[in-house]
Amino acid sequence: MSNTLTDTMTGHFQDSVDTAADALKAAASGTHEFTEEASAVLATASTEITKLAESLRAHAVDAAKDAAHYAKHEVEAHPLASLAAALTAVVAVMGMMAVSRKSKHAAQ
């Protein structure tokens, strides 16, 4: 995976987490009218989700980098096998498209 793609995915993930955390914080501040206990529970949940998201993001980025490094190494070590796998994937996609078109025309 390229660094740009990894950064983009990380940014989208972080935006989603921030949105969820903000919603929980807003809910926590809005529950003061009901009970202090409910507000405390939502505030704690918001904090824990933010911590979890940070941990998950760090692990996901590391795992993506490891997977990309491993894939690059395998392609360099076995170029013919990698080419065969890529060609097989292309043929499989073409076959699926042909079957899809055939069934689409049969339904009409």
Protein backbone atom coordinates (compact mmCIF):
# COMPACT_ATOMS: atom_id res chain seq x y z
CA MET A 1 0.00 0.00 0.00
CA SER A 2 1.36 3.42 -0.85
CA ASN A 3 1.99 5.96 1.87
CA THR A 4 -0.61 8.27 0.33
CA LEU A 5 -3.28 5.56 0.43
CA THR A 6 -2.35 4.64 3.98
CA ASP A 7 -2.49 8.30 5.03
CA THR A 8 -5.87 8.74 3.34
CA MET A 9 -7.33 5.66 5.02
CA THR A 10 -5.90 6.73 8.36
CA GLY A 11 -7.40 10.19 7.93
CA HIS A 12 -10.85 8.82 7.10
CA PHE A 13 -10.68 6.45 10.07
CA GLN A 14 -9.61 9.24 12.41
CA ASP A 15 -12.40 11.50 11.11
CA SER A 16 -14.96 8.77 11.82
CA VAL A 17 -13.61 8.25 15.31
CA ASP A 18 -13.61 11.98 15.99
CA THR A 19 -17.23 12.21 14.84
CA ALA A 20 -18.25 9.34 17.14
CA ALA A 21 -16.33 10.84 20.07
CA ASP A 22 -17.89 14.27 19.48
CA ALA A 23 -21.36 12.72 19.38
CA LEU A 24 -20.73 10.93 22.65
CA LYS A 25 -19.40 14.12 24.25
CA ALA A 26 -22.46 16.03 23.08
CA ALA A 27 -24.71 13.30 24.47
CA ALA A 28 -22.79 13.36 27.75
CA SER A 29 -23.18 17.12 28.10
CA GLY A 30 -26.87 16.87 27.24
CA THR A 31 -27.62 14.30 29.93
CA HIS A 32 -26.81 16.62 32.85
CA GLU A 33 -30.50 17.35 33.00
CA PHE A 34 -31.28 13.66 33.54
CA THR A 35 -28.64 12.22 35.84
CA GLU A 36 -25.01 12.81 36.65
CA GLU A 37 -24.42 9.05 36.45
CA ALA A 38 -25.58 8.86 32.82
CA SER A 39 -23.38 11.80 31.94
CA ALA A 40 -20.37 10.16 33.59
CA VAL A 41 -20.98 6.89 31.75
CA LEU A 42 -21.16 8.63 28.37
CA ALA A 43 -18.06 10.71 29.12
CA THR A 44 -16.14 7.55 30.06
CA ALA A 45 -17.37 5.79 26.92
CA SER A 46 -16.21 8.72 24.80
CA THR A 47 -12.75 8.66 26.37
CA GLU A 48 -12.41 4.89 25.97
CA ILE A 49 -13.53 4.96 22.32
CA THR A 50 -10.98 7.64 21.57
CA LYS A 51 -8.19 5.59 23.22
CA LEU A 52 -9.29 2.45 21.38
CA ALA A 53 -9.39 4.26 18.06
CA GLU A 54 -5.86 5.59 18.52
CA SER A 55 -4.59 2.12 19.35
CA LEU A 56 -6.45 0.57 16.41
CA ARG A 57 -5.16 3.23 14.03
CA ALA A 58 -1.56 2.63 15.08
CA HIS A 59 -1.91 -1.13 14.69
CA ALA A 60 -3.68 -0.81 11.33
CA VAL A 61 -0.98 1.44 9.90
CA ASP A 62 1.77 -0.89 11.12
CA ALA A 63 -0.03 -3.95 9.75
CA ALA A 64 -0.59 -2.27 6.36
CA LYS A 65 3.07 -1.34 6.13
CA ASP A 66 4.13 -4.88 7.07
CA ALA A 67 1.76 -6.39 4.50
CA ALA A 68 3.01 -4.04 1.77
CA HIS A 69 6.63 -4.83 2.61
CA TYR A 70 5.93 -8.58 2.57
CA ALA A 71 4.05 -8.35 -0.75
CA LYS A 72 6.89 -6.36 -2.32
CA HIS A 73 9.43 -8.91 -1.11
CA GLU A 74 7.37 -11.81 -2.46
CA VAL A 75 6.90 -10.17 -5.86
CA GLU A 76 10.62 -9.47 -6.10
CA ALA A 77 11.50 -13.01 -5.01
CA HIS A 78 8.95 -14.75 -7.28
CA PRO A 79 8.18 -12.52 -10.28
CA LEU A 80 6.82 -15.30 -12.50
CA ALA A 81 4.50 -16.64 -9.82
CA SER A 82 3.28 -13.09 -9.13
CA LEU A 83 2.62 -12.54 -12.83
CA ALA A 84 0.72 -15.83 -13.04
CA ALA A 85 -1.39 -14.88 -10.01
CA ALA A 86 -2.17 -11.46 -11.50
CA LEU A 87 -3.15 -12.97 -14.85
CA THR A 88 -5.34 -15.54 -13.09
CA ALA A 89 -7.11 -12.73 -11.22
CA VAL A 90 -7.69 -10.80 -14.47
CA VAL A 91 -9.14 -13.89 -16.18
CA ALA A 92 -11.37 -14.56 -13.16
CA VAL A 93 -12.72 -10.99 -13.21
CA MET A 94 -13.34 -11.19 -16.95
CA GLY A 95 -15.17 -14.49 -16.48
CA MET A 96 -17.35 -13.01 -13.76
CA MET A 97 -18.19 -10.04 -15.98
CA ALA A 98 -19.10 -12.35 -18.88
CA VAL A 99 -21.37 -14.46 -16.66
CA SER A 100 -22.95 -11.32 -15.23
CA ARG A 101 -23.68 -9.91 -18.69
CA LYS A 102 -25.02 -13.23 -19.92
CA SER A 103 -27.40 -13.56 -16.96
CA LYS A 104 -28.43 -9.89 -17.34
CA HIS A 105 -29.39 -10.44 -20.98
CA ALA A 106 -31.18 -13.70 -20.15
CA ALA A 107 -33.35 -11.90 -17.59
CA GLN A 108 -34.58 -9.40 -20.18
